[in-house]
mmCIF file of C-alpha atoms in Angstrom:
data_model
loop_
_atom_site.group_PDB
_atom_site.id
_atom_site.type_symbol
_atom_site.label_atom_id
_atom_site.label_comp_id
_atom_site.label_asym_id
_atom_site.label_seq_id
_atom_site.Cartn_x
_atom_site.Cartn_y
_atom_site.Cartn_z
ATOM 1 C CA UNK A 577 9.625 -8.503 10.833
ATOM 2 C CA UNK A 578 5.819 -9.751 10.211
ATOM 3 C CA UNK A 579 5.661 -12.426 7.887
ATOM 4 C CA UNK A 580 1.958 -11.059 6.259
ATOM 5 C CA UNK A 581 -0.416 -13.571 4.075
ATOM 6 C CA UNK A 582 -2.133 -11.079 1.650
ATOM 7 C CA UNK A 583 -5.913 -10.079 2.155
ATOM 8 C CA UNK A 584 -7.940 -11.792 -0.171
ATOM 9 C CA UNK A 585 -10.909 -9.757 -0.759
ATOM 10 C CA UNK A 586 -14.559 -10.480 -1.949
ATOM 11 C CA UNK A 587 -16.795 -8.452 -4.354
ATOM 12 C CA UNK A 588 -20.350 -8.770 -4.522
ATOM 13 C CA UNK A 589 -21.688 -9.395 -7.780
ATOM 14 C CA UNK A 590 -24.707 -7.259 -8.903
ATOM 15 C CA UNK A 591 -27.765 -8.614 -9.592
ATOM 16 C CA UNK A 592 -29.882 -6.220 -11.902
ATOM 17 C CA UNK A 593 -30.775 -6.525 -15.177
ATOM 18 C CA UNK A 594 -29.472 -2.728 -15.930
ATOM 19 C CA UNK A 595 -26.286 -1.092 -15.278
ATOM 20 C CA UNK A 596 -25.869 -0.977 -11.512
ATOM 21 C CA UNK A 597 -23.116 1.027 -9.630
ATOM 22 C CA UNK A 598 -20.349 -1.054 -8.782
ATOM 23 C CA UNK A 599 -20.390 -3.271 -5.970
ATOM 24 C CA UNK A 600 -18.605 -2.477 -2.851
ATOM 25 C CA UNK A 601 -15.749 -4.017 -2.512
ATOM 26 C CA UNK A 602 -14.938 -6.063 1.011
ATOM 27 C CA UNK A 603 -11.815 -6.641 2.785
ATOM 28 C CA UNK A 604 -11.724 -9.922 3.676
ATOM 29 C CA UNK A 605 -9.166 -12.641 5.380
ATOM 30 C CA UNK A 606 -10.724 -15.874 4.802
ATOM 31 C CA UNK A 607 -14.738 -15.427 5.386
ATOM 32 C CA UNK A 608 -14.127 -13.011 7.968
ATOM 33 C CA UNK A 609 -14.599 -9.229 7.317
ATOM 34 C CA UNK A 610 -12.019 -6.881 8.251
ATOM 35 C CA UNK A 611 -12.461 -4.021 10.743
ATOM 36 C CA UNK A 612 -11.227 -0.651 8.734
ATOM 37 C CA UNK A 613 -7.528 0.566 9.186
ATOM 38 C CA UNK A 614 -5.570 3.310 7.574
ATOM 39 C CA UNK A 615 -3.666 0.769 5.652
ATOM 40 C CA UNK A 616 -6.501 -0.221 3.407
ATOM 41 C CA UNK A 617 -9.152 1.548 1.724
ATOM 42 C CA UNK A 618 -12.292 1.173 -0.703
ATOM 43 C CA UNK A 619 -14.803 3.340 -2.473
ATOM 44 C CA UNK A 620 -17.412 2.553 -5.121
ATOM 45 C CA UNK A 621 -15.613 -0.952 -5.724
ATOM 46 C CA UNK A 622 -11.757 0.407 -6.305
ATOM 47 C CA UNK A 623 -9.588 -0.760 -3.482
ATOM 48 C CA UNK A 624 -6.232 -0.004 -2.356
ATOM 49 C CA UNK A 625 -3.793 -1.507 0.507
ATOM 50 C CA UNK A 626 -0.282 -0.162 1.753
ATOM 51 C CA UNK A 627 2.532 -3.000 3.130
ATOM 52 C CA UNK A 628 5.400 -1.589 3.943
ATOM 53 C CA UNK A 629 8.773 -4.144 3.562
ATOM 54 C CA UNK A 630 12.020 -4.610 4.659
ATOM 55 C CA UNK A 631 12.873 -6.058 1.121
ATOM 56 C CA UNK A 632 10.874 -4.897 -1.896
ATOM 57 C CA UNK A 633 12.910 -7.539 -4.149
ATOM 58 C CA UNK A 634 11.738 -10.416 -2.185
ATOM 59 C CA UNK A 635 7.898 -8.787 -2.135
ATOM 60 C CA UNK A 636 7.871 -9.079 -5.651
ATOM 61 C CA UNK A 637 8.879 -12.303 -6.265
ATOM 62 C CA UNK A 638 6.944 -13.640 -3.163
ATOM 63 C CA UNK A 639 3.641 -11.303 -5.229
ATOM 64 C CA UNK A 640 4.362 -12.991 -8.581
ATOM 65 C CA UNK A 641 4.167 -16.772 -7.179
ATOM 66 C CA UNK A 642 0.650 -18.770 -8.560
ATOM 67 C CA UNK A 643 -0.081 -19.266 -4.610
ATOM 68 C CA UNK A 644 -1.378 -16.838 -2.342
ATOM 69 C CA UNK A 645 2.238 -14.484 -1.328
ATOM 70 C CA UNK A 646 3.007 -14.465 2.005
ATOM 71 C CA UNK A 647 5.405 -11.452 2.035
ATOM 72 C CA UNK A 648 7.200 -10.379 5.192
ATOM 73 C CA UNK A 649 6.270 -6.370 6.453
ATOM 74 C CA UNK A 650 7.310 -4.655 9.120
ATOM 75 C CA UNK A 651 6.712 -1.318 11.143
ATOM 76 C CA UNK A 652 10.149 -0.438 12.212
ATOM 77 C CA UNK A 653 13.000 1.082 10.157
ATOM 78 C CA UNK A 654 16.937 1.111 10.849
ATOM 79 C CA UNK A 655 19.075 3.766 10.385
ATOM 80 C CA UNK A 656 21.112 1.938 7.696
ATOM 81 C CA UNK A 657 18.238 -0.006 6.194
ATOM 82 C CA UNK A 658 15.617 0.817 3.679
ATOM 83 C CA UNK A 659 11.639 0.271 3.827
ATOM 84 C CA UNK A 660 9.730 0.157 0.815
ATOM 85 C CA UNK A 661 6.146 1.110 0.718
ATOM 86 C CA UNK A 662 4.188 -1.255 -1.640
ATOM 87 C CA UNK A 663 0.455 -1.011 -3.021
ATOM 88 C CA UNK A 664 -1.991 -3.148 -4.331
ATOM 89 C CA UNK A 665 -4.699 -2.103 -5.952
ATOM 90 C CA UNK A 666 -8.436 -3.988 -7.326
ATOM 91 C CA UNK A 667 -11.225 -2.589 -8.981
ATOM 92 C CA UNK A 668 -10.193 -0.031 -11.498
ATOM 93 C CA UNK A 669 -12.269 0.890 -14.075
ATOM 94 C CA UNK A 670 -10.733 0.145 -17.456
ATOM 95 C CA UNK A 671 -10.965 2.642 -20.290
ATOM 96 C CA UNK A 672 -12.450 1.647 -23.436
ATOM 97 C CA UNK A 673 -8.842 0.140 -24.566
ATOM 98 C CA UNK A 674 -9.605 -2.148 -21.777
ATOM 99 C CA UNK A 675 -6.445 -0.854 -19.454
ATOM 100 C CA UNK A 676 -7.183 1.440 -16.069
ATOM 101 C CA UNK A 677 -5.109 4.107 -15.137
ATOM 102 C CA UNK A 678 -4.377 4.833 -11.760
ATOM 103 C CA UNK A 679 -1.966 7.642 -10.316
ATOM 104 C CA UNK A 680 -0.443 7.629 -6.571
ATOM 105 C CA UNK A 681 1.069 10.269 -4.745
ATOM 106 C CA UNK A 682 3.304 9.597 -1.764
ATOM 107 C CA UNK A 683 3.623 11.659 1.284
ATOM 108 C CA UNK A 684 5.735 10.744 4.447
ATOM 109 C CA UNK A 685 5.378 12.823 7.936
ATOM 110 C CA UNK A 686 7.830 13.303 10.437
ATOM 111 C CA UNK A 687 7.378 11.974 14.412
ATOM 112 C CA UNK A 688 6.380 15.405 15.024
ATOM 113 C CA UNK A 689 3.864 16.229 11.722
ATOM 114 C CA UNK A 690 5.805 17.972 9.849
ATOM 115 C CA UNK A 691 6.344 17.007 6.244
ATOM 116 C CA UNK A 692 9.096 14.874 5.391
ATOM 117 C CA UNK A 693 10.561 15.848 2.228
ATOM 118 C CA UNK A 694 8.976 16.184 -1.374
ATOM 119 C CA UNK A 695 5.490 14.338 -2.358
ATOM 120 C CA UNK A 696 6.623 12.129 -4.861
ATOM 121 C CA UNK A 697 4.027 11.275 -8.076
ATOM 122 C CA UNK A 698 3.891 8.056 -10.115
ATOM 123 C CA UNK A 699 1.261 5.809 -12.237
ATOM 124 C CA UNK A 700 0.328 3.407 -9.806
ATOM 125 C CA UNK A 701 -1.105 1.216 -12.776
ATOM 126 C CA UNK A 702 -1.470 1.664 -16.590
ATOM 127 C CA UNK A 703 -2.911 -1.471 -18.080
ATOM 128 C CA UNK A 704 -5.805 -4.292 -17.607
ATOM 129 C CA UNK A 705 -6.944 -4.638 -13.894
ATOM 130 C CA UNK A 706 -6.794 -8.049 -12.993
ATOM 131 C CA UNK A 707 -8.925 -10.651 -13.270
ATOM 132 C CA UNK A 708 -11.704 -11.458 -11.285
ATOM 133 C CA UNK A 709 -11.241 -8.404 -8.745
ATOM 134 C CA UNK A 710 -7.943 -9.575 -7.205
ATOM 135 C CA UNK A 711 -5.210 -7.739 -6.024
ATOM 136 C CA UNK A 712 -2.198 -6.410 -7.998
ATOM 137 C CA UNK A 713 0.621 -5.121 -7.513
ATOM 138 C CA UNK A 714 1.466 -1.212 -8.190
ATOM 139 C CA UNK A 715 4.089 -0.379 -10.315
ATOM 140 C CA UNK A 716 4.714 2.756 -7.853
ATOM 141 C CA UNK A 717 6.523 1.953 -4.741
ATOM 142 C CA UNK A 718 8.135 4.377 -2.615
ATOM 143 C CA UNK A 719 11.809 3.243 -1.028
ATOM 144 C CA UNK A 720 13.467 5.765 2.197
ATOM 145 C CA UNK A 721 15.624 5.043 4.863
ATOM 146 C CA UNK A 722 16.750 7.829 7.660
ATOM 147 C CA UNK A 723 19.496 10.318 7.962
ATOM 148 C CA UNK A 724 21.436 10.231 10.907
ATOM 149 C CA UNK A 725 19.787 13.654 12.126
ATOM 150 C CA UNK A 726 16.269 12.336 11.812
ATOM 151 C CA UNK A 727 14.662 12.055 14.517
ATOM 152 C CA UNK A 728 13.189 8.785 16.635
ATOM 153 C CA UNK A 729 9.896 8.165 16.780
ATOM 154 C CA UNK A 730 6.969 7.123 13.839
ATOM 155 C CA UNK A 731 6.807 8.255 10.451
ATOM 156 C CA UNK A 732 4.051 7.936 8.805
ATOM 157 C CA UNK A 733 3.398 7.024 4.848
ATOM 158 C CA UNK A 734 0.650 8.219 2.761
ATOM 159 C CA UNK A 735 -0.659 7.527 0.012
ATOM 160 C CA UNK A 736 -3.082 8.517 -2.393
ATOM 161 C CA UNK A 737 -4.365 6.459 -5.856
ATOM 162 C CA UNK A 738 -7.154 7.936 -8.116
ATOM 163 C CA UNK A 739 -8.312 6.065 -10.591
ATOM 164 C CA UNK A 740 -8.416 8.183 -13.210
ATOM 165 C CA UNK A 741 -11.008 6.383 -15.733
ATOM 166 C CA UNK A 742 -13.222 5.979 -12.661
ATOM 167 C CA UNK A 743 -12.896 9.602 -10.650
ATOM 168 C CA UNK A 744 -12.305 7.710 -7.518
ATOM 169 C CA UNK A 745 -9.511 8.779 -5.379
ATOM 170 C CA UNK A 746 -8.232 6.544 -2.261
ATOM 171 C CA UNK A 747 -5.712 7.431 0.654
ATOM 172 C CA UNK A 748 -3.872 4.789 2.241
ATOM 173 C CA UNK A 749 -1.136 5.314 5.103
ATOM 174 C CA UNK A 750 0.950 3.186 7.171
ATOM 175 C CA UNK A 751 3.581 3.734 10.262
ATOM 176 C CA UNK A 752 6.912 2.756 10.894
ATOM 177 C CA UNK A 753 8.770 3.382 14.241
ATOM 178 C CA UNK A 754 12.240 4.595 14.192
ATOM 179 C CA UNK A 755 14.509 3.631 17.043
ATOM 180 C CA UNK A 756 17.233 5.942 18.334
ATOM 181 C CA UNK A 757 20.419 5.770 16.628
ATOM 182 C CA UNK A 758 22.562 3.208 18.055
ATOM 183 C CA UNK A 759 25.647 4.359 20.577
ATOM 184 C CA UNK A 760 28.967 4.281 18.898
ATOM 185 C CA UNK A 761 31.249 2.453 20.194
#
């Protein structure tokens, strides 16, 4: 298990006098920029990360702390335990009720490609982005664990958010490695 302090992330503030296009948005961890990786994504300043967790329970509460979460990830899965897939999101453009609205659809692969079950839909977020730019927390989060005929070897997660005020849609994906079943005894 990775114990993971969340990305804190840096938007650069326009500085004409007219509408501008929004400003990109930068993955950050401290001052540093972050090279790209499938887990995190960003177009015309909406933003989206995947973390996938052991213990979606503890993510939240660890997520709804004042201080900067330090939630624990991983990229291996058990047999007999779950994995949650969680997003955060930033940037949305709010409607003129002042709430965004933004969908995700999750997708897993098998080791081998193929499709792993049914893409499930939710609303990723339906209400006021948060202030300042920063990271929230999705209300869509996508819990699996394996069946003992599954196969070993990485599945993959993907997601994909649009903000729907906006027209900007975002995919996301992250791996987990799946052992071979243990031996019975």
């Amino acid at each position: 298990m990775l114990n993971f302090p969340i990305l804190l992330a840096l938007a650069l503030t326009p500085t004409a006098a007219q509408p501008a296009p929004k400003a990109p948005f930068v993955w950050q961890d401290g001052d540093r920029p972050l090279p790209p990786h499938p887990s995190r994504a960003a177009r015309d300043g909406f933003a989206a990360m995947m973390l996938v967790t052991p213990d979606a329970d503890a993510f939240i509460a660890e997520w709804q702390k004042p201080e900067t979460p330090n939630v624990a990830t991983t990229e291996r899965i058990a047999r007999d335990k779950p994995v949650f897939a969680m997003l955060l999101v930033a940037g949305c453009r709010p409607a003129a009720d002042g709430n965004c609205r933004v969908a995700a659809e999750f997708r897993m692969k098998r080791p081998d490609g193929a499709p792993y079950g049914e893409a499930r839909r939710g609303l990723a977020l339906d209400g006021p982005p948060a202030p300042g730019g920063n990271l929230q927390l999705a209300m869509a989060t996508l819990g699996f664990s394996l069946d003992p005929p599954d196969p070993p070897g990485r599945y993959t997660i993907v997601a994909t958010l649009t903000d729907e005020i906006a027209g900007v849609t975002l995919t996301v994906e992250q791996s987990v490695e799946a052992d071979k079943a243990p031996r019975k005894r």
